């Protein structure tokens, strides 16, 4: 059979006025142009970062990984005091802050963050949300949360009582994380999740998956590119987990909204002496009478859920580890708690303010093991530090709370920004009183039930991620208090 080309006839696509080879050529030129422009953009970005960090000496970088394998090493903070650059790959970097004078300047300025919700908003919208949500953390609102937290803690302690019969050390972090999530869902949603006893709940699994995947993405620098991450298996898993979490949050919000349409139910809520976090969000209005949109509602609830349970779980787990390491302080705290409670077996709001020595131990634990080891911001304005060094607008910086805290002075002589477990400035943690209450309740009830001692064969290995965790968990031996 004679080919079309051999007969001198034009191919079918030429009849349509289209030259497919020309299309391929143009596509190749377009693709190459995009690659070249991206390379130029990355080169310019790298040069800008090198210029911005020129006055800040730092650790030598790997040509491909940057400092990815060095992140979290406290030796770098000792070698490069005040601040030093950290590179993720060759084109992304931030300035690591380790000195309270630098932290003071940066917290005073604020700046942009990466996460959506109150945690990450900036400018007028952040101020509007902060103003609307602040009443949700008033003492009168937090008071009824104490028995809810106590109930969740007791469920965890009952599980531990069954585990100690096996005569093995108990890994705390997972149990504590479920307990704090259970508490958050009761306090924020008035929702009984039973997550401590029923791990099959899809929402609970989604929350754990999201926390893990966010940490995982930070450690793999190609995943910092949105397109690469969304096309990856981990990106697909992250989107799926987010969809599950958002579906649950949306469902709870819509069900509460529907119930409030009923006049009797609305009157019942308005007459309630104490509202949960979702009630406050739904009733929040600014000076113009405008409330939060559905998207804003979901963002704030998700922020409160994810950041509230994981950070507090870290704080409680490391606190109990500290108690195990120092049995004399553990016993003194136990005696203080017994004296406060007397014959009672549970804790009340008024008891929390009397836990003087226990509060000192909690703060020392937060100093040594801050739940959030670093706080990241993007500068919205150029900044000059006390030693004359400057940073331009747009640079990302991170205050490393985990190394800022090592100060031997007494509280009265301590720098105002040397102890920052809940950050500082206008963007400090809005839920810090809620977190402190949960730490006190968990400590008190745990020490009433168990004596804690460390598993010397399996000490924790700190890994500072979004929250401070242990690579191998936190294992303690528990002995029932007689």
CSV table of C-alpha atoms in Angstrom, one decimal:
chain,number,residue,atom,x,y,z
A,1,UNK,CA,0.0,0.0,0.0
A,2,UNK,CA,1.4,3.4,-1.0
A,3,UNK,CA,1.8,5.8,1.9
A,4,UNK,CA,0.2,9.2,2.0
A,5,UNK,CA,3.7,10.7,2.1
A,6,UNK,CA,4.8,8.7,-0.9
A,7,UNK,CA,1.8,9.8,-3.1
A,8,UNK,CA,2.5,13.5,-2.5
A,9,UNK,CA,-0.9,13.8,-0.8
A,10,UNK,CA,-1.1,16.0,2.3
A,11,UNK,CA,-1.8,14.4,5.6
A,12,UNK,CA,-5.3,14.7,7.1
A,13,UNK,CA,-4.2,17.2,9.7
A,14,UNK,CA,-2.8,19.5,7.0
A,15,UNK,CA,-6.2,19.5,5.4
A,16,UNK,CA,-7.4,21.1,8.6
A,17,UNK,CA,-4.8,23.8,8.3
A,18,UNK,CA,-2.8,22.3,11.3
A,19,UNK,CA,0.9,21.4,11.3
A,20,UNK,CA,1.3,18.9,14.2
A,21,UNK,CA,5.0,19.2,14.1
A,22,UNK,CA,4.8,22.9,14.5
A,23,UNK,CA,2.5,22.4,17.5
A,24,UNK,CA,5.0,20.0,19.1
A,25,UNK,CA,7.8,22.6,18.4
A,26,UNK,CA,5.8,25.4,20.0
A,27,UNK,CA,4.9,23.3,23.0
A,28,UNK,CA,8.5,22.3,23.5
A,29,UNK,CA,9.6,26.0,23.3
A,30,UNK,CA,6.9,27.0,25.7
A,31,UNK,CA,7.9,24.3,28.2
A,32,UNK,CA,11.6,25.2,27.9
A,33,UNK,CA,10.8,28.9,28.4
A,34,UNK,CA,8.8,28.1,31.6
A,35,UNK,CA,11.6,26.1,32.9
A,36,UNK,CA,14.2,28.8,32.2
A,37,UNK,CA,11.9,31.5,33.8
A,38,UNK,CA,11.5,29.3,36.9
A,39,UNK,CA,15.2,28.8,37.1
A,40,UNK,CA,15.8,32.5,36.9
A,41,UNK,CA,13.1,33.1,39.5
A,42,UNK,CA,14.7,30.6,41.9
A,43,UNK,CA,18.2,32.0,41.3
A,44,UNK,CA,16.9,35.5,42.0
A,45,UNK,CA,15.1,34.3,45.1
A,46,UNK,CA,18.3,32.6,46.3
A,47,UNK,CA,20.4,35.7,45.7
A,48,UNK,CA,17.9,37.8,47.7
A,49,UNK,CA,18.0,35.4,50.6
A,50,UNK,CA,21.8,35.3,50.6
A,51,UNK,CA,21.9,39.1,50.6
A,52,UNK,CA,19.3,39.3,53.4
A,53,UNK,CA,21.3,36.8,55.6
A,54,UNK,CA,24.7,38.1,54.7
A,55,UNK,CA,25.3,39.6,58.2
A,56,UNK,CA,24.2,36.4,59.9
A,57,UNK,CA,26.9,33.6,59.9
A,58,UNK,CA,25.6,30.1,59.9
A,59,UNK,CA,26.4,26.4,59.4
A,60,UNK,CA,27.7,25.2,56.0
A,61,UNK,CA,24.9,24.0,53.7
A,62,UNK,CA,24.6,20.8,51.7
A,63,UNK,CA,24.3,21.8,48.0
A,64,UNK,CA,21.0,19.9,47.6
A,65,UNK,CA,19.4,19.5,51.1
A,66,UNK,CA,20.6,22.7,52.8
A,67,UNK,CA,20.2,22.2,56.5
A,68,UNK,CA,17.4,19.7,56.4
A,69,UNK,CA,19.3,17.1,58.4
A,70,UNK,CA,20.6,19.7,60.9
A,71,UNK,CA,17.1,21.1,61.9
A,72,UNK,CA,16.4,20.9,65.6
A,73,UNK,CA,20.1,20.4,66.8
A,74,UNK,CA,20.6,22.6,69.8
A,75,UNK,CA,24.4,22.7,69.2
A,76,UNK,CA,23.8,25.1,66.3
A,77,UNK,CA,22.2,27.6,68.6
A,78,UNK,CA,25.2,27.5,70.9
A,79,UNK,CA,27.6,27.9,68.0
A,80,UNK,CA,25.7,30.8,66.4
A,81,UNK,CA,24.2,32.9,69.2
A,82,UNK,CA,21.4,35.4,68.6
A,83,UNK,CA,20.4,34.2,65.1
A,84,UNK,CA,21.5,32.0,62.1
A,85,UNK,CA,20.0,31.1,58.7
A,86,UNK,CA,18.5,27.7,58.1
A,87,UNK,CA,18.1,26.5,54.5
A,88,UNK,CA,15.6,23.9,53.2
A,89,UNK,CA,17.2,22.9,50.0
A,90,UNK,CA,18.9,25.6,47.9
A,91,UNK,CA,16.1,28.1,47.4
A,92,UNK,CA,14.1,28.3,50.7
A,93,UNK,CA,15.4,29.6,54.0
A,94,UNK,CA,14.5,31.4,57.2
A,95,UNK,CA,16.3,33.1,60.0
A,96,UNK,CA,16.5,31.1,63.2
A,97,UNK,CA,16.1,33.3,66.3
A,98,UNK,CA,17.6,32.1,69.6
A,99,UNK,CA,18.1,35.2,71.7
A,100,UNK,CA,15.4,37.0,73.8
A,101,UNK,CA,16.4,40.4,72.6
A,102,UNK,CA,15.7,39.4,69.0
A,103,UNK,CA,12.5,37.6,70.0
A,104,UNK,CA,11.3,40.8,71.7
A,105,UNK,CA,11.7,42.9,68.6
A,106,UNK,CA,10.0,40.3,66.4
A,107,UNK,CA,7.0,39.5,68.6
A,108,UNK,CA,6.4,43.3,68.9
A,109,UNK,CA,6.2,43.5,65.2
A,110,UNK,CA,3.9,40.5,64.5
A,111,UNK,CA,3.9,39.5,60.9
A,112,UNK,CA,2.3,36.9,58.7
A,113,UNK,CA,2.2,33.1,59.3
A,114,UNK,CA,1.4,30.1,57.1
A,115,UNK,CA,-1.7,28.6,58.5
A,116,UNK,CA,-5.3,29.7,57.9
A,117,UNK,CA,-7.4,30.5,61.0
A,118,UNK,CA,-6.8,32.8,63.9
A,119,UNK,CA,-3.3,31.2,64.2
A,120,UNK,CA,-2.3,32.6,60.8
A,121,UNK,CA,-4.4,35.5,59.8
A,122,UNK,CA,-2.9,38.9,59.7
A,123,UNK,CA,-3.9,42.5,59.4
A,124,UNK,CA,-7.5,43.8,60.0
A,125,UNK,CA,-9.1,40.3,59.5
A,126,UNK,CA,-6.9,38.8,62.2
A,127,UNK,CA,-7.7,41.7,64.6
A,128,UNK,CA,-11.5,41.2,63.8
A,129,UNK,CA,-11.3,37.5,64.6
A,130,UNK,CA,-9.2,38.0,67.7
A,131,UNK,CA,-11.7,40.5,69.0
A,132,UNK,CA,-14.7,38.2,68.3
A,133,UNK,CA,-13.1,35.1,69.8
A,134,UNK,CA,-11.5,36.6,73.0
A,135,UNK,CA,-14.8,36.3,75.0
A,136,UNK,CA,-14.6,32.6,74.3
A,137,UNK,CA,-11.6,32.3,76.7
A,138,UNK,CA,-13.0,34.4,79.5
A,139,UNK,CA,-12.7,32.8,83.0
A,140,UNK,CA,-16.4,32.4,83.3
A,141,UNK,CA,-16.4,30.4,80.0
A,142,UNK,CA,-13.5,28.2,81.1
A,143,UNK,CA,-14.9,27.3,84.5
A,144,UNK,CA,-17.4,24.6,83.3
A,145,UNK,CA,-14.7,23.0,81.1
A,146,UNK,CA,-12.8,21.8,84.2
A,147,UNK,CA,-15.1,18.9,85.0
A,148,UNK,CA,-15.2,17.9,81.3
A,149,UNK,CA,-11.4,17.8,81.2
A,150,UNK,CA,-11.4,15.8,84.5
A,151,UNK,CA,-13.9,13.3,83.0
A,152,UNK,CA,-11.6,12.8,80.0
A,153,UNK,CA,-8.6,12.4,82.2
A,154,UNK,CA,-10.3,9.7,84.3
A,155,UNK,CA,-11.0,7.7,81.2
A,156,UNK,CA,-7.3,7.8,80.3
A,157,UNK,CA,-6.3,6.8,83.9
A,158,UNK,CA,-8.7,3.9,83.8
A,159,UNK,CA,-7.0,2.6,80.6
A,160,UNK,CA,-3.6,3.0,82.3
A,161,UNK,CA,-4.8,1.0,85.3
A,162,UNK,CA,-5.6,-1.9,83.0
A,163,UNK,CA,-2.2,-1.6,81.2
A,164,UNK,CA,0.0,-1.6,84.4
A,165,UNK,CA,-1.2,-5.2,85.1
A,166,UNK,CA,1.1,-6.2,82.1
A,167,UNK,CA,4.1,-5.1,84.2
A,168,UNK,CA,5.5,-3.1,81.2
A,169,UNK,CA,6.2,0.6,80.8
A,170,UNK,CA,3.4,2.6,79.3
A,171,UNK,CA,3.8,4.9,76.2
A,172,UNK,CA,2.1,8.1,77.3
A,173,UNK,CA,1.9,10.3,74.2
A,174,UNK,CA,-0.7,8.5,72.2
A,175,UNK,CA,-3.0,8.1,75.3
A,176,UNK,CA,-2.6,11.7,76.3
A,177,UNK,CA,-3.2,12.9,72.8
A,178,UNK,CA,-6.5,11.1,72.6
A,179,UNK,CA,-7.4,12.5,76.0
A,180,UNK,CA,-6.8,16.1,75.0
A,181,UNK,CA,-8.7,15.6,71.7
A,182,UNK,CA,-11.6,14.1,73.7
A,183,UNK,CA,-11.5,17.2,76.0
A,184,UNK,CA,-11.4,19.6,73.1
A,185,UNK,CA,-14.3,18.0,71.4
A,186,UNK,CA,-16.4,18.2,74.6
A,187,UNK,CA,-15.4,21.8,75.3
A,188,UNK,CA,-15.5,23.2,71.8
A,189,UNK,CA,-18.4,21.2,70.3
A,190,UNK,CA,-20.3,19.7,73.3
A,191,UNK,CA,-19.6,16.5,71.4
A,192,UNK,CA,-19.1,13.1,73.0
A,193,UNK,CA,-16.6,11.5,70.6
A,194,UNK,CA,-15.6,8.4,72.7
A,195,UNK,CA,-12.3,8.7,70.9
A,196,UNK,CA,-10.3,7.3,73.8
A,197,UNK,CA,-12.2,4.0,73.6
A,198,UNK,CA,-13.3,4.0,69.9
A,199,UNK,CA,-10.3,4.5,67.6
A,200,UNK,CA,-12.4,3.5,64.5
A,201,UNK,CA,-13.9,7.1,64.3
A,202,UNK,CA,-12.9,8.5,60.9
A,203,UNK,CA,-12.7,12.0,62.1
A,204,UNK,CA,-10.3,11.1,64.9
A,205,UNK,CA,-8.1,9.2,62.4
A,206,UNK,CA,-8.2,12.2,60.0
A,207,UNK,CA,-7.0,14.5,62.8
A,208,UNK,CA,-4.0,12.2,63.5
A,209,UNK,CA,-3.2,11.8,59.8
A,210,UNK,CA,-3.2,15.6,59.2
A,211,UNK,CA,-0.9,16.2,62.2
A,212,UNK,CA,1.5,13.5,60.9
A,213,UNK,CA,1.4,14.6,57.3
A,214,UNK,CA,2.1,18.3,58.0
A,215,UNK,CA,5.2,17.3,60.0
A,216,UNK,CA,6.2,14.9,57.2
A,217,UNK,CA,5.9,17.6,54.5
A,218,UNK,CA,8.1,20.0,56.4
A,219,UNK,CA,10.9,17.5,56.5
A,220,UNK,CA,10.9,16.7,52.7
A,221,UNK,CA,11.9,19.9,50.9
A,222,UNK,CA,10.5,19.0,47.4
A,223,UNK,CA,7.1,18.8,49.1
A,224,UNK,CA,7.5,22.5,49.9
A,225,UNK,CA,6.4,23.1,46.3
A,226,UNK,CA,2.6,22.9,46.3
A,227,UNK,CA,2.3,21.3,42.8
A,228,UNK,CA,4.8,18.5,43.6
A,229,UNK,CA,3.0,17.9,47.0
A,230,UNK,CA,-0.5,17.8,45.5
A,231,UNK,CA,0.6,15.3,42.8
A,232,UNK,CA,2.4,13.1,45.4
A,233,UNK,CA,0.8,10.1,47.2
A,234,UNK,CA,1.2,12.0,50.5
A,235,UNK,CA,-0.5,15.1,49.0
A,236,UNK,CA,-3.5,12.9,48.0
A,237,UNK,CA,-3.6,11.4,51.5
A,238,UNK,CA,-3.5,14.9,53.0
A,239,UNK,CA,-6.3,16.2,50.9
A,240,UNK,CA,-8.4,13.1,51.7
A,241,UNK,CA,-7.8,13.6,55.5
A,242,UNK,CA,-8.7,17.3,55.2
A,243,UNK,CA,-11.9,16.5,53.4
A,244,UNK,CA,-12.9,14.1,56.1
A,245,UNK,CA,-12.1,16.6,58.8
A,246,UNK,CA,-13.8,19.5,57.0
A,247,UNK,CA,-16.9,17.3,56.4
A,248,UNK,CA,-17.2,16.6,60.1
A,249,UNK,CA,-16.7,20.2,61.1
A,250,UNK,CA,-19.2,21.4,58.5
A,251,UNK,CA,-21.7,18.9,59.7
A,252,UNK,CA,-21.4,19.9,63.3
A,253,UNK,CA,-21.6,23.6,62.5
A,254,UNK,CA,-24.7,23.1,60.3
A,255,UNK,CA,-26.5,20.9,62.8
A,256,UNK,CA,-25.9,23.6,65.5
A,257,UNK,CA,-27.1,26.3,63.1
A,258,UNK,CA,-30.3,24.4,62.3
A,259,UNK,CA,-31.0,23.8,66.0
A,260,UNK,CA,-30.6,27.5,66.6
A,261,UNK,CA,-33.4,28.2,64.1
A,262,UNK,CA,-35.8,26.7,66.5
A,263,UNK,CA,-37.0,29.5,68.8
A,264,UNK,CA,-37.1,27.3,71.9
A,265,UNK,CA,-33.6,25.9,71.3
A,266,UNK,CA,-32.3,29.5,70.6
A,267,UNK,CA,-33.8,30.7,73.9
A,268,UNK,CA,-32.3,27.7,75.7
A,269,UNK,CA,-28.8,28.6,74.4
A,270,UNK,CA,-29.2,32.3,75.2
A,271,UNK,CA,-30.2,31.4,78.8
A,272,UNK,CA,-27.3,29.1,79.3
A,273,UNK,CA,-24.9,30.6,81.8
A,274,UNK,CA,-22.0,29.0,80.0
A,275,UNK,CA,-21.6,28.6,76.2
A,276,UNK,CA,-19.2,26.2,74.4
A,277,UNK,CA,-16.7,27.5,71.9
A,278,UNK,CA,-19.0,26.8,68.9
A,279,UNK,CA,-21.9,28.7,70.5
A,280,UNK,CA,-19.6,31.7,71.0
A,281,UNK,CA,-18.4,31.5,67.4
A,282,UNK,CA,-21.9,31.4,66.0
A,283,UNK,CA,-23.1,34.3,68.2
A,284,UNK,CA,-20.0,36.5,67.7
A,285,UNK,CA,-20.8,39.8,66.0
A,286,UNK,CA,-18.6,42.8,65.2
A,287,UNK,CA,-19.5,46.4,65.7
A,288,UNK,CA,-21.4,46.3,62.4
A,289,UNK,CA,-23.4,43.3,63.4
A,290,UNK,CA,-21.5,41.0,61.0
A,291,UNK,CA,-20.6,37.5,62.2
A,292,UNK,CA,-18.1,34.9,60.9
A,293,UNK,CA,-18.7,33.3,57.5
A,294,UNK,CA,-19.1,29.5,57.2
A,295,UNK,CA,-15.5,29.3,55.9
A,296,UNK,CA,-14.2,31.4,58.8
A,297,UNK,CA,-16.1,29.4,61.3
A,298,UNK,CA,-14.6,26.2,60.0
A,299,UNK,CA,-11.1,27.6,59.9
A,300,UNK,CA,-11.4,28.7,63.6
A,301,UNK,CA,-12.9,25.5,64.8
A,302,UNK,CA,-10.2,23.5,62.9
A,303,UNK,CA,-7.4,25.7,64.3
A,304,UNK,CA,-8.7,25.3,67.8
A,305,UNK,CA,-9.1,21.6,67.3
A,306,UNK,CA,-5.7,20.8,65.8
A,307,UNK,CA,-3.5,23.3,67.6
A,308,UNK,CA,-5.4,22.9,70.9
A,309,UNK,CA,-5.2,19.1,71.4
A,310,UNK,CA,-1.7,18.4,70.0
A,311,UNK,CA,0.2,21.2,71.8
A,312,UNK,CA,-1.5,20.4,75.2
A,313,UNK,CA,-0.8,16.7,74.7
A,314,UNK,CA,2.9,17.5,74.2
A,315,UNK,CA,2.9,19.7,77.3
A,316,UNK,CA,1.2,17.1,79.5
A,317,UNK,CA,3.4,14.2,78.3
A,318,UNK,CA,6.7,16.0,78.9
A,319,UNK,CA,5.4,17.3,82.3
A,320,UNK,CA,4.7,13.7,83.4
A,321,UNK,CA,8.1,12.7,82.2
A,322,UNK,CA,9.7,15.5,84.3
A,323,UNK,CA,7.7,14.3,87.3
A,324,UNK,CA,9.1,10.8,86.8
A,325,UNK,CA,12.6,12.1,86.6
A,326,UNK,CA,12.4,14.0,89.8
A,327,UNK,CA,10.5,11.9,92.4
A,328,UNK,CA,11.0,14.4,95.2
A,329,UNK,CA,9.2,17.1,93.2
A,330,UNK,CA,6.6,14.6,92.2
A,331,UNK,CA,5.9,13.7,95.8
A,332,UNK,CA,5.7,17.4,96.9
A,333,UNK,CA,3.2,18.1,94.1
A,334,UNK,CA,1.1,15.0,95.2
A,335,UNK,CA,1.1,16.2,98.8
A,336,UNK,CA,0.0,19.7,97.7
A,337,UNK,CA,-2.8,18.3,95.7
A,338,UNK,CA,-4.0,16.0,98.4
A,339,UNK,CA,-4.0,18.9,100.9
A,340,UNK,CA,-6.1,21.0,98.5
A,341,UNK,CA,-8.7,18.3,97.7
A,342,UNK,CA,-9.0,16.7,101.1
A,343,UNK,CA,-11.5,13.8,100.9
A,344,UNK,CA,-12.6,14.7,97.4
A,345,UNK,CA,-11.5,12.5,94.5
A,346,UNK,CA,-11.9,15.1,91.7
A,347,UNK,CA,-10.7,18.6,91.0
A,348,UNK,CA,-12.7,21.8,90.7
A,349,UNK,CA,-12.1,25.3,89.3
A,350,UNK,CA,-11.3,26.9,92.6
A,351,UNK,CA,-8.6,24.3,93.3
A,352,UNK,CA,-6.5,25.3,90.3
A,353,UNK,CA,-5.4,28.7,91.7
A,354,UNK,CA,-4.2,27.0,94.9
A,355,UNK,CA,-1.7,24.6,93.1
A,356,UNK,CA,1.2,27.0,93.7
A,357,UNK,CA,4.1,24.5,93.8
A,358,UNK,CA,2.5,22.3,91.0
A,359,UNK,CA,2.2,25.4,88.8
A,360,UNK,CA,5.9,26.2,89.3
A,361,UNK,CA,6.8,22.6,88.2
A,362,UNK,CA,4.5,23.0,85.2
A,363,UNK,CA,6.2,26.2,84.1
A,364,UNK,CA,9.7,24.6,84.6
A,365,UNK,CA,8.6,21.7,82.4
A,366,UNK,CA,7.3,24.1,79.8
A,367,UNK,CA,10.7,25.9,80.0
A,368,UNK,CA,12.6,22.7,79.4
A,369,UNK,CA,10.2,21.1,77.0
A,370,UNK,CA,8.1,23.8,75.3
A,371,UNK,CA,5.2,22.1,73.4
A,372,UNK,CA,5.7,24.5,70.4
A,373,UNK,CA,9.5,24.6,69.9
A,374,UNK,CA,9.4,27.3,67.3
A,375,UNK,CA,7.1,30.1,66.0
A,376,UNK,CA,7.4,31.1,62.4
A,377,UNK,CA,6.5,34.5,60.9
A,378,UNK,CA,7.0,36.4,57.6
A,379,UNK,CA,8.1,40.0,58.1
A,380,UNK,CA,5.5,42.4,56.8
A,381,UNK,CA,8.0,45.3,57.2
A,382,UNK,CA,11.8,45.7,57.4
A,383,UNK,CA,13.2,45.3,60.9
A,384,UNK,CA,16.4,46.4,62.7
A,385,UNK,CA,17.7,44.6,65.8
A,386,UNK,CA,19.4,46.1,68.8
A,387,UNK,CA,22.9,45.2,67.4
A,388,UNK,CA,22.2,47.1,64.1
A,389,UNK,CA,21.6,44.0,61.9
A,390,UNK,CA,18.6,44.2,59.7
A,391,UNK,CA,16.1,42.0,57.8
A,392,UNK,CA,14.1,43.1,54.7
A,393,UNK,CA,10.3,42.7,54.2
A,394,UNK,CA,9.2,39.2,53.2
A,395,UNK,CA,11.8,37.2,55.0
A,396,UNK,CA,10.6,34.2,57.1
A,397,UNK,CA,12.0,33.9,60.6
A,398,UNK,CA,11.5,31.4,63.4
A,399,UNK,CA,11.8,32.0,67.1
A,400,UNK,CA,13.3,28.8,68.6
A,401,UNK,CA,11.5,28.7,71.9
A,402,UNK,CA,13.2,25.5,72.8
A,403,UNK,CA,16.6,27.2,72.9
A,404,UNK,CA,15.5,30.6,74.0
A,405,UNK,CA,14.4,29.3,77.4
A,406,UNK,CA,17.7,28.0,78.8
A,407,UNK,CA,18.2,30.8,81.4
A,408,UNK,CA,19.4,30.1,84.9
A,409,UNK,CA,18.3,33.4,86.4
A,410,UNK,CA,15.5,33.7,88.9
A,411,UNK,CA,12.1,34.9,87.5
A,412,UNK,CA,12.6,38.4,88.8
A,413,UNK,CA,15.9,38.8,86.9
A,414,UNK,CA,14.9,36.9,83.8
A,415,UNK,CA,14.5,38.6,80.5
A,416,UNK,CA,10.8,39.2,79.6
A,417,UNK,CA,11.2,37.2,76.4
A,418,UNK,CA,13.3,34.3,77.8
A,419,UNK,CA,10.3,32.3,78.8
A,420,UNK,CA,7.8,32.0,75.9
A,421,UNK,CA,5.8,28.8,76.0
A,422,UNK,CA,2.7,30.6,74.7
A,423,UNK,CA,4.6,33.1,72.5
A,424,UNK,CA,4.3,36.9,73.2
A,425,UNK,CA,3.0,40.1,71.9
A,426,UNK,CA,-0.4,40.7,70.4
A,427,UNK,CA,-0.4,37.3,68.7
A,428,UNK,CA,0.3,35.3,71.9
A,429,UNK,CA,-1.7,32.1,72.4
A,430,UNK,CA,-5.3,32.9,72.9
A,431,UNK,CA,-5.9,29.6,74.5
A,432,UNK,CA,-3.1,29.6,77.0
A,433,UNK,CA,-5.4,29.7,80.1
A,434,UNK,CA,-7.3,26.7,78.7
A,435,UNK,CA,-4.0,24.9,78.2
A,436,UNK,CA,-2.8,25.7,81.7
A,437,UNK,CA,-6.1,24.5,83.2
A,438,UNK,CA,-5.8,21.2,81.3
A,439,UNK,CA,-2.2,20.7,82.4
A,440,UNK,CA,-3.2,21.3,86.1
A,441,UNK,CA,-6.2,18.9,86.0
A,442,UNK,CA,-4.2,16.1,84.2
A,443,UNK,CA,-1.2,16.5,86.6
A,444,UNK,CA,-3.4,16.5,89.7
A,445,UNK,CA,-5.5,13.5,88.8
A,446,UNK,CA,-2.6,11.5,87.5
A,447,UNK,CA,-0.5,12.0,90.7
A,448,UNK,CA,-3.5,11.0,92.8
A,449,UNK,CA,-3.7,7.7,91.0
A,450,UNK,CA,-0.1,6.8,90.1
A,451,UNK,CA,3.5,7.0,91.1
A,452,UNK,CA,5.6,7.7,88.0
A,453,UNK,CA,9.2,6.5,87.2
A,454,UNK,CA,11.2,6.6,84.0
A,455,UNK,CA,11.8,3.6,81.8
A,456,UNK,CA,15.6,3.9,81.8
A,457,UNK,CA,16.0,1.4,79.0
A,458,UNK,CA,13.9,3.5,76.7
A,459,UNK,CA,14.5,7.2,77.3
A,460,UNK,CA,12.7,9.7,75.0
A,461,UNK,CA,14.5,11.2,72.0
A,462,UNK,CA,13.3,14.8,71.4
A,463,UNK,CA,12.2,15.7,67.9
A,464,UNK,CA,11.0,19.3,67.5
A,465,UNK,CA,8.3,19.3,64.8
A,466,UNK,CA,5.2,21.5,64.9
A,467,UNK,CA,5.0,20.3,68.4
A,468,UNK,CA,7.7,18.8,70.6
A,469,UNK,CA,7.5,15.0,70.3
A,470,UNK,CA,9.7,12.0,71.1
A,471,UNK,CA,11.0,9.8,68.3
A,472,UNK,CA,10.4,6.7,70.3
A,473,UNK,CA,7.5,7.9,72.4
A,474,UNK,CA,7.5,8.7,76.1
A,475,UNK,CA,7.6,5.5,78.2
A,476,UNK,CA,7.0,5.6,82.0
A,477,UNK,CA,6.5,2.9,84.7
A,478,UNK,CA,3.3,3.5,86.6
A,479,UNK,CA,2.6,2.2,90.1
A,480,UNK,CA,-0.8,2.5,91.7
A,481,UNK,CA,-0.9,5.0,94.7
A,482,UNK,CA,-2.2,3.1,97.8
